[in-house]
Tab-separated table of N, CA and C in Angstrom:
chain	number	residue	atom	x	y	z
A	943	GLN	N	-2.619	-2.173	7.821
A	943	GLN	CA	-1.815	-2.712	6.732
A	943	GLN	C	-2.566	-2.537	5.413
A	944	VAL	N	-1.892	-1.979	4.446
A	944	VAL	CA	-2.486	-1.807	3.115
A	944	VAL	C	-1.813	-2.788	2.167
A	945	ARG	N	-2.622	-3.471	1.415
A	945	ARG	CA	-2.103	-4.422	0.436
A	945	ARG	C	-2.274	-3.844	-0.960
A	946	VAL	N	-1.235	-3.995	-1.771
A	946	VAL	CA	-1.257	-3.497	-3.149
A	946	VAL	C	-1.068	-4.685	-4.089
A	947	VAL	N	-1.976	-4.814	-5.030
A	947	VAL	CA	-1.915	-5.933	-5.966
A	947	VAL	C	-2.022	-5.418	-7.391
A	948	GLU	N	-1.055	-5.780	-8.209
A	948	GLU	CA	-1.076	-5.429	-9.630
A	948	GLU	C	-1.596	-6.608	-10.448
A	949	SER	N	-2.206	-6.290	-11.575
A	949	SER	CA	-2.666	-7.328	-12.496
A	949	SER	C	-2.735	-6.755	-13.900
A	950	GLY	N	-2.939	-7.639	-14.864
A	950	GLY	CA	-3.141	-7.197	-16.236
A	950	GLY	C	-1.967	-7.404	-17.166
A	951	GLY	N	-0.849	-7.862	-16.624
A	951	GLY	CA	0.304	-8.105	-17.483
A	951	GLY	C	0.088	-9.298	-18.388
A	952	GLY	N	1.025	-9.484	-19.297
A	952	GLY	CA	0.927	-10.616	-20.212
A	952	GLY	C	1.962	-10.512	-21.310
A	953	SER	N	1.838	-11.402	-22.275
A	953	SER	CA	2.735	-11.425	-23.434
A	953	SER	C	1.970	-10.945	-24.656
A	954	VAL	N	2.497	-9.941	-25.322
A	954	VAL	CA	1.846	-9.367	-26.495
A	954	VAL	C	2.880	-9.122	-27.584
A	955	GLN	N	2.369	-8.832	-28.769
A	955	GLN	CA	3.245	-8.493	-29.881
A	955	GLN	C	3.423	-6.978	-29.958
A	956	PRO	N	4.493	-6.539	-30.584
A	956	PRO	CA	4.688	-5.090	-30.747
A	956	PRO	C	3.472	-4.433	-31.392
A	957	GLY	N	3.112	-3.277	-30.872
A	957	GLY	CA	1.968	-2.543	-31.381
A	957	GLY	C	0.665	-2.831	-30.663
A	958	GLU	N	0.649	-3.890	-29.892
A	958	GLU	CA	-0.574	-4.226	-29.160
A	958	GLU	C	-0.671	-3.448	-27.847
A	959	SER	N	-1.776	-3.690	-27.134
A	959	SER	CA	-2.064	-2.922	-25.915
A	959	SER	C	-2.301	-3.837	-24.729
A	960	LEU	N	-2.078	-3.278	-23.556
A	960	LEU	CA	-2.430	-3.924	-22.298
A	960	LEU	C	-2.924	-2.851	-21.339
A	961	ARG	N	-3.769	-3.267	-20.399
A	961	ARG	CA	-4.169	-2.351	-19.335
A	961	ARG	C	-3.824	-3.004	-18.001
A	962	LEU	N	-2.963	-2.335	-17.263
A	962	LEU	CA	-2.587	-2.811	-15.943
A	962	LEU	C	-3.484	-2.171	-14.894
A	963	SER	N	-3.719	-2.920	-13.819
A	963	SER	CA	-4.488	-2.406	-12.695
A	963	SER	C	-3.669	-2.513	-11.425
A	964	CYS	N	-3.861	-1.557	-10.560
A	964	CYS	CA	-3.215	-1.554	-9.247
A	964	CYS	C	-4.312	-1.277	-8.225
A	965	VAL	N	-4.568	-2.251	-7.375
A	965	VAL	CA	-5.636	-2.119	-6.384
A	965	VAL	C	-5.027	-2.085	-4.985
A	966	ALA	N	-5.407	-1.064	-4.226
A	966	ALA	CA	-4.977	-0.946	-2.829
A	966	ALA	C	-6.150	-1.319	-1.935
A	967	SER	N	-5.889	-2.183	-0.968
A	967	SER	CA	-6.963	-2.608	-0.069
A	967	SER	C	-6.472	-2.577	1.370
A	968	GLY	N	-7.409	-2.392	2.277
A	968	GLY	CA	-7.078	-2.312	3.688
A	968	GLY	C	-8.136	-1.497	4.386
A	969	ASN	N	-7.842	-1.086	5.609
A	969	ASN	CA	-8.814	-0.333	6.394
A	969	ASN	C	-8.325	1.078	6.688
A	970	ASN	N	-9.275	1.995	6.677
A	970	ASN	CA	-9.032	3.350	7.198
A	970	ASN	C	-7.821	4.043	6.592
A	971	PHE	N	-7.779	4.115	5.290
A	971	PHE	CA	-6.703	4.856	4.662
A	971	PHE	C	-7.254	5.682	3.507
A	972	ARG	N	-6.460	6.680	3.157
A	972	ARG	CA	-6.756	7.478	1.966
A	972	ARG	C	-5.599	7.304	0.993
A	973	LEU	N	-5.946	7.172	-0.261
A	973	LEU	CA	-4.930	6.919	-1.273
A	973	LEU	C	-4.362	8.242	-1.777
A	974	GLY	N	-3.050	8.370	-1.690
A	974	GLY	CA	-2.399	9.579	-2.185
A	974	GLY	C	-1.855	9.352	-3.589
A	975	VAL	N	-0.597	9.725	-3.785
A	975	VAL	CA	0.033	9.538	-5.095
A	975	VAL	C	0.253	8.048	-5.358
A	976	VAL	N	-0.103	7.639	-6.554
A	976	VAL	CA	0.149	6.264	-6.988
A	976	VAL	C	1.038	6.323	-8.221
A	977	SER	N	2.053	5.505	-8.219
A	977	SER	CA	2.986	5.539	-9.342
A	977	SER	C	3.289	4.136	-9.846
A	978	TRP	N	3.632	4.083	-11.118
A	978	TRP	CA	4.102	2.853	-11.745
A	978	TRP	C	5.578	3.013	-12.087
A	979	SER	N	6.325	1.985	-11.795
A	979	SER	CA	7.705	1.923	-12.258
A	979	SER	C	7.907	0.550	-12.870
A	980	ARG	N	9.054	0.340	-13.477
A	980	ARG	CA	9.296	-0.962	-14.087
A	980	ARG	C	10.729	-1.393	-13.893
A	981	GLN	N	10.894	-2.695	-13.799
A	981	GLN	CA	12.220	-3.277	-13.643
A	981	GLN	C	12.493	-4.131	-14.863
A	982	PHE	N	13.555	-3.781	-15.558
A	982	PHE	CA	13.917	-4.475	-16.787
A	982	PHE	C	14.646	-5.779	-16.484
A	983	PRO	N	14.715	-6.669	-17.492
A	983	PRO	CA	15.432	-7.935	-17.278
A	983	PRO	C	16.879	-7.736	-16.820
A	984	SER	N	17.474	-6.611	-17.173
A	984	SER	CA	18.854	-6.318	-16.762
A	984	SER	C	18.953	-5.994	-15.284
A	985	GLY	N	17.792	-5.708	-14.676
A	985	GLY	CA	17.784	-5.287	-13.281
A	985	GLY	C	17.615	-3.793	-13.111
A	986	ALA	N	17.833	-3.041	-14.193
A	986	ALA	CA	17.650	-1.593	-14.125
A	986	ALA	C	16.178	-1.277	-13.899
A	987	ARG	N	15.942	-0.121	-13.317
A	987	ARG	CA	14.579	0.254	-12.962
A	987	ARG	C	14.350	1.712	-13.337
A	988	ASP	N	13.134	2.023	-13.824
A	988	ASP	CA	12.829	3.428	-14.037
A	988	ASP	C	11.370	3.710	-13.754
A	989	SER	N	11.072	4.977	-13.616
A	989	SER	CA	9.707	5.391	-13.356
A	989	SER	C	8.951	5.448	-14.671
A	990	VAL	N	7.669	5.156	-14.607
A	990	VAL	CA	6.840	5.145	-15.808
A	990	VAL	C	5.820	6.282	-15.774
A	991	ALA	N	5.015	6.329	-14.727
A	991	ALA	CA	3.952	7.335	-14.656
A	991	ALA	C	3.486	7.435	-13.210
A	992	ALA	N	2.851	8.572	-12.907
A	992	ALA	CA	2.313	8.788	-11.569
A	992	ALA	C	1.063	9.632	-11.663
A	993	ILE	N	0.207	9.486	-10.650
A	993	ILE	CA	-1.022	10.267	-10.611
A	993	ILE	C	-1.293	10.668	-9.168
A	994	THR	N	-1.652	11.929	-8.974
A	994	THR	CA	-1.948	12.414	-7.637
A	994	THR	C	-3.405	12.125	-7.279
A	995	SER	N	-3.756	12.405	-6.026
A	995	SER	CA	-5.137	12.215	-5.606
A	995	SER	C	-6.078	13.155	-6.350
A	996	GLY	N	-5.538	14.264	-6.822
A	996	GLY	CA	-6.356	15.214	-7.570
A	996	GLY	C	-6.421	14.928	-9.059
A	997	GLY	N	-5.674	13.921	-9.497
A	997	GLY	CA	-5.737	13.543	-10.897
A	997	GLY	C	-4.628	14.093	-11.767
A	998	ALA	N	-3.693	14.847	-11.190
A	998	ALA	CA	-2.565	15.332	-11.980
A	998	ALA	C	-1.648	14.163	-12.314
A	999	THR	N	-1.130	14.190	-13.523
A	999	THR	CA	-0.324	13.056	-13.994
A	999	THR	C	1.033	13.512	-14.504
A	1000	ASN	N	1.973	12.598	-14.485
A	1000	ASN	CA	3.214	12.818	-15.208
A	1000	ASN	C	3.740	11.493	-15.724
A	1001	TYR	N	4.544	11.586	-16.778
A	1001	TYR	CA	4.986	10.399	-17.503
A	1001	TYR	C	6.476	10.487	-17.831
A	1002	ALA	N	7.080	9.324	-17.928
A	1002	ALA	CA	8.433	9.266	-18.456
A	1002	ALA	C	8.380	9.618	-19.940
A	1003	GLU	N	9.440	10.245	-20.433
A	1003	GLU	CA	9.481	10.630	-21.844
A	1003	GLU	C	9.291	9.429	-22.759
A	1004	SER	N	9.796	8.293	-22.341
A	1004	SER	CA	9.763	7.104	-23.192
A	1004	SER	C	8.360	6.546	-23.405
A	1005	VAL	N	7.400	6.967	-22.564
A	1005	VAL	CA	6.047	6.414	-22.692
A	1005	VAL	C	5.006	7.477	-23.031
A	1006	LYS	N	5.407	8.726	-23.066
A	1006	LYS	CA	4.450	9.801	-23.373
A	1006	LYS	C	3.794	9.564	-24.721
A	1007	GLY	N	2.479	9.743	-24.734
A	1007	GLY	CA	1.727	9.546	-25.973
A	1007	GLY	C	1.314	8.103	-26.208
A	1008	ARG	N	1.878	7.185	-25.439
A	1008	ARG	CA	1.522	5.768	-25.587
A	1008	ARG	C	0.813	5.218	-24.347
A	1009	PHE	N	1.225	5.669	-23.167
A	1009	PHE	CA	0.660	5.175	-21.913
A	1009	PHE	C	-0.220	6.253	-21.293
A	1010	THR	N	-1.280	5.810	-20.616
A	1010	THR	CA	-2.164	6.720	-19.904
A	1010	THR	C	-2.449	6.154	-18.520
A	1011	ILE	N	-2.217	6.979	-17.509
A	1011	ILE	CA	-2.508	6.575	-16.139
A	1011	ILE	C	-3.817	7.235	-15.713
A	1012	SER	N	-4.640	6.480	-14.998
A	1012	SER	CA	-5.913	7.015	-14.519
A	1012	SER	C	-6.243	6.352	-13.193
A	1013	ARG	N	-7.230	6.926	-12.499
A	1013	ARG	CA	-7.588	6.340	-11.218
A	1013	ARG	C	-9.082	6.347	-11.000
A	1014	ASP	N	-9.534	5.352	-10.258
A	1014	ASP	CA	-10.915	5.282	-9.793
A	1014	ASP	C	-10.823	5.327	-8.269
A	1015	SER	N	-10.988	6.518	-7.719
A	1015	SER	CA	-10.768	6.685	-6.284
A	1015	SER	C	-11.765	5.886	-5.455
A	1016	ALA	N	-12.963	5.722	-5.967
A	1016	ALA	CA	-13.975	4.969	-5.216
A	1016	ALA	C	-13.562	3.509	-5.044
A	1017	LYS	N	-12.758	3.023	-5.979
A	1017	LYS	CA	-12.317	1.631	-5.934
A	1017	LYS	C	-10.872	1.497	-5.468
A	1018	ASN	N	-10.247	2.623	-5.109
A	1018	ASN	CA	-8.824	2.603	-4.737
A	1018	ASN	C	-7.990	1.871	-5.780
A	1019	THR	N	-8.283	2.185	-7.018
A	1019	THR	CA	-7.640	1.491	-8.139
A	1019	THR	C	-7.035	2.499	-9.105
A	1020	VAL	N	-5.848	2.177	-9.575
A	1020	VAL	CA	-5.184	2.980	-10.594
A	1020	VAL	C	-4.889	2.085	-11.788
A	1021	TYR	N	-5.101	2.636	-12.963
A	1021	TYR	CA	-4.897	1.887	-14.201
A	1021	TYR	C	-3.730	2.470	-14.993
A	1022	LEU	N	-3.099	1.612	-15.751
A	1022	LEU	CA	-2.085	2.060	-16.697
A	1022	LEU	C	-2.432	1.451	-18.045
A	1023	GLN	N	-2.982	2.272	-18.913
A	1023	GLN	CA	-3.302	1.833	-20.264
A	1023	GLN	C	-2.055	1.984	-21.116
A	1024	MET	N	-1.622	0.890	-21.692
A	1024	MET	CA	-0.383	0.892	-22.465
A	1024	MET	C	-0.700	0.518	-23.909
A	1025	ASN	N	-0.526	1.466	-24.795
A	1025	ASN	CA	-0.794	1.255	-26.219
A	1025	ASN	C	0.516	1.251	-27.002
A	1026	ASN	N	0.443	0.691	-28.193
A	1026	ASN	CA	1.602	0.668	-29.080
A	1026	ASN	C	2.856	0.166	-28.350
A	1027	LEU	N	2.716	-0.966	-27.709
A	1027	LEU	CA	3.823	-1.500	-26.922
A	1027	LEU	C	5.006	-1.877	-27.794
A	1028	ARG	N	6.182	-1.713	-27.232
A	1028	ARG	CA	7.438	-1.994	-27.928
A	1028	ARG	C	8.227	-3.051	-27.167
A	1029	PRO	N	9.115	-3.739	-27.831
A	1029	PRO	CA	9.939	-4.742	-27.113
A	1029	PRO	C	10.681	-4.146	-25.921
A	1030	GLU	N	11.087	-2.889	-26.023
A	1030	GLU	CA	11.818	-2.266	-24.916
A	1030	GLU	C	10.937	-1.942	-23.713
A	1031	ASP	N	9.623	-2.163	-23.847
A	1031	ASP	CA	8.721	-2.011	-22.704
A	1031	ASP	C	8.671	-3.276	-21.858
A	1032	THR	N	9.322	-4.340	-22.315
A	1032	THR	CA	9.326	-5.583	-21.566
A	1032	THR	C	9.961	-5.361	-20.202
A	1033	ALA	N	9.204	-5.674	-19.150
A	1033	ALA	CA	9.677	-5.421	-17.789
A	1033	ALA	C	8.656	-5.962	-16.792
A	1034	LEU	N	9.071	-5.969	-15.540
A	1034	LEU	CA	8.147	-6.219	-14.435
A	1034	LEU	C	7.616	-4.847	-14.000
A	1035	TYR	N	6.324	-4.665	-14.089
A	1035	TYR	CA	5.706	-3.383	-13.759
A	1035	TYR	C	5.230	-3.411	-12.310
A	1036	LEU	N	5.686	-2.416	-11.564
A	1036	LEU	CA	5.429	-2.360	-10.134
A	1036	LEU	C	4.627	-1.110	-9.795
A	1037	CYS	N	3.698	-1.270	-8.881
A	1037	CYS	CA	2.871	-0.159	-8.435
A	1037	CYS	C	3.259	0.230	-7.014
A	1038	ASN	N	3.346	1.525	-6.795
A	1038	ASN	CA	3.575	2.049	-5.450
A	1038	ASN	C	2.410	2.954	-5.087
A	1039	ALA	N	1.754	2.639	-3.995
A	1039	ALA	CA	0.623	3.445	-3.544
A	1039	ALA	C	0.989	4.114	-2.232
A	1040	ASN	N	0.968	5.427	-2.244
A	1040	ASN	CA	1.222	6.184	-1.025
A	1040	ASN	C	-0.094	6.348	-0.271
A	1041	THR	N	-0.127	5.881	0.948
A	1041	THR	CA	-1.376	5.918	1.703
A	1041	THR	C	-1.250	6.820	2.928
A	1042	ILE	N	-2.368	7.391	3.285
A	1042	ILE	CA	-2.420	8.342	4.390
A	1042	ILE	C	-3.442	7.849	5.397
A	1043	ARG	N	-2.991	7.789	6.634
A	1043	ARG	CA	-3.891	7.399	7.716
A	1043	ARG	C	-3.854	8.470	8.787
A	1044	LEU	N	-4.972	8.684	9.431
A	1044	LEU	CA	-5.091	9.715	10.445
A	1044	LEU	C	-4.051	9.500	11.540
A	1045	GLY	N	-3.300	10.556	11.812
A	1045	GLY	CA	-2.334	10.496	12.903
A	1045	GLY	C	-1.039	9.786	12.583
A	1046	ARG	N	-0.874	9.390	11.340
A	1046	ARG	CA	0.349	8.665	10.958
A	1046	ARG	C	0.984	9.319	9.729
A	1047	PRO	N	2.293	9.180	9.595
A	1047	PRO	CA	2.920	9.746	8.390
A	1047	PRO	C	2.533	8.947	7.153
A	1048	PRO	N	2.571	9.574	5.981
A	1048	PRO	CA	2.280	8.841	4.748
A	1048	PRO	C	3.239	7.658	4.578
A	1049	LYS	N	2.732	6.621	3.928
A	1049	LYS	CA	3.533	5.415	3.784
A	1049	LYS	C	3.468	4.911	2.352
A	1050	ASP	N	4.601	4.455	1.850
A	1050	ASP	CA	4.646	3.831	0.526
A	1050	ASP	C	4.369	2.339	0.658
A	1051	ASN	N	3.541	1.844	-0.244
A	1051	ASN	CA	3.189	0.432	-0.242
A	1051	ASN	C	3.417	-0.119	-1.648
A	1052	TRP	N	4.249	-1.130	-1.729
A	1052	TRP	CA	4.592	-1.703	-3.027
A	1052	TRP	C	3.881	-3.037	-3.247
A	1053	GLY	N	3.523	-3.283	-4.500
A	1053	GLY	CA	3.005	-4.584	-4.873
A	1053	GLY	C	4.131	-5.484	-5.343
A	1054	GLN	N	3.757	-6.693	-5.755
A	1054	GLN	CA	4.737	-7.678	-6.215
A	1054	GLN	C	5.056	-7.529	-7.696
A	1055	GLY	N	4.228	-6.804	-8.406
A	1055	GLY	CA	4.502	-6.564	-9.818
A	1055	GLY	C	3.724	-7.481	-10.747
A	1056	THR	N	3.613	-7.043	-11.983
A	1056	THR	CA	3.000	-7.846	-13.031
A	1056	THR	C	3.903	-7.778	-14.265
A	1057	GLN	N	4.167	-8.929	-14.850
A	1057	GLN	CA	5.136	-9.015	-15.940
A	1057	GLN	C	4.508	-8.650	-17.279
A	1058	VAL	N	5.195	-7.804	-18.014
A	1058	VAL	CA	4.795	-7.443	-19.378
A	1058	VAL	C	5.922	-7.856	-20.322
A	1059	THR	N	5.574	-8.662	-21.312
A	1059	THR	CA	6.549	-9.110	-22.296
A	1059	THR	C	6.050	-8.752	-23.686
A	1060	VAL	N	6.880	-8.036	-24.421
A	1060	VAL	CA	6.511	-7.612	-25.772
A	1060	VAL	C	7.529	-8.204	-26.749
A	1061	SER	N	7.069	-9.105	-27.584
A	1061	SER	CA	7.966	-9.719	-28.559
A	1061	SER	C	7.174	-10.246	-29.727
A	1062	SER	N	7.845	-10.357	-30.858
A	1062	SER	CA	7.200	-10.884	-32.049
A	1062	SER	C	7.563	-12.362	-32.237
């Protein structure tokens, strides 16, 4: 069983920054693609950013140039640095960690999310 825990959310003003963390823990697994998505107060959901085990990244158009995803493979941790936050970034940010175990198919593991609120 792999556990995924997000942290780093909070309430900030427009233009400020936050850094989210996503930590995967458990036994005998390798971390594959890790992605961040977000769920808006309306219930709608979209993808934010993703990073492969090799470090390749991709971003939603709405966050390009403002958000940066990175990973520390030794710590099984992925970060989402969010700069110049806007009110429309307000959402519950969720991390999905794809894990690989010997002899088993890859599995998606979701965390509970961390809330980001941007308002003046």
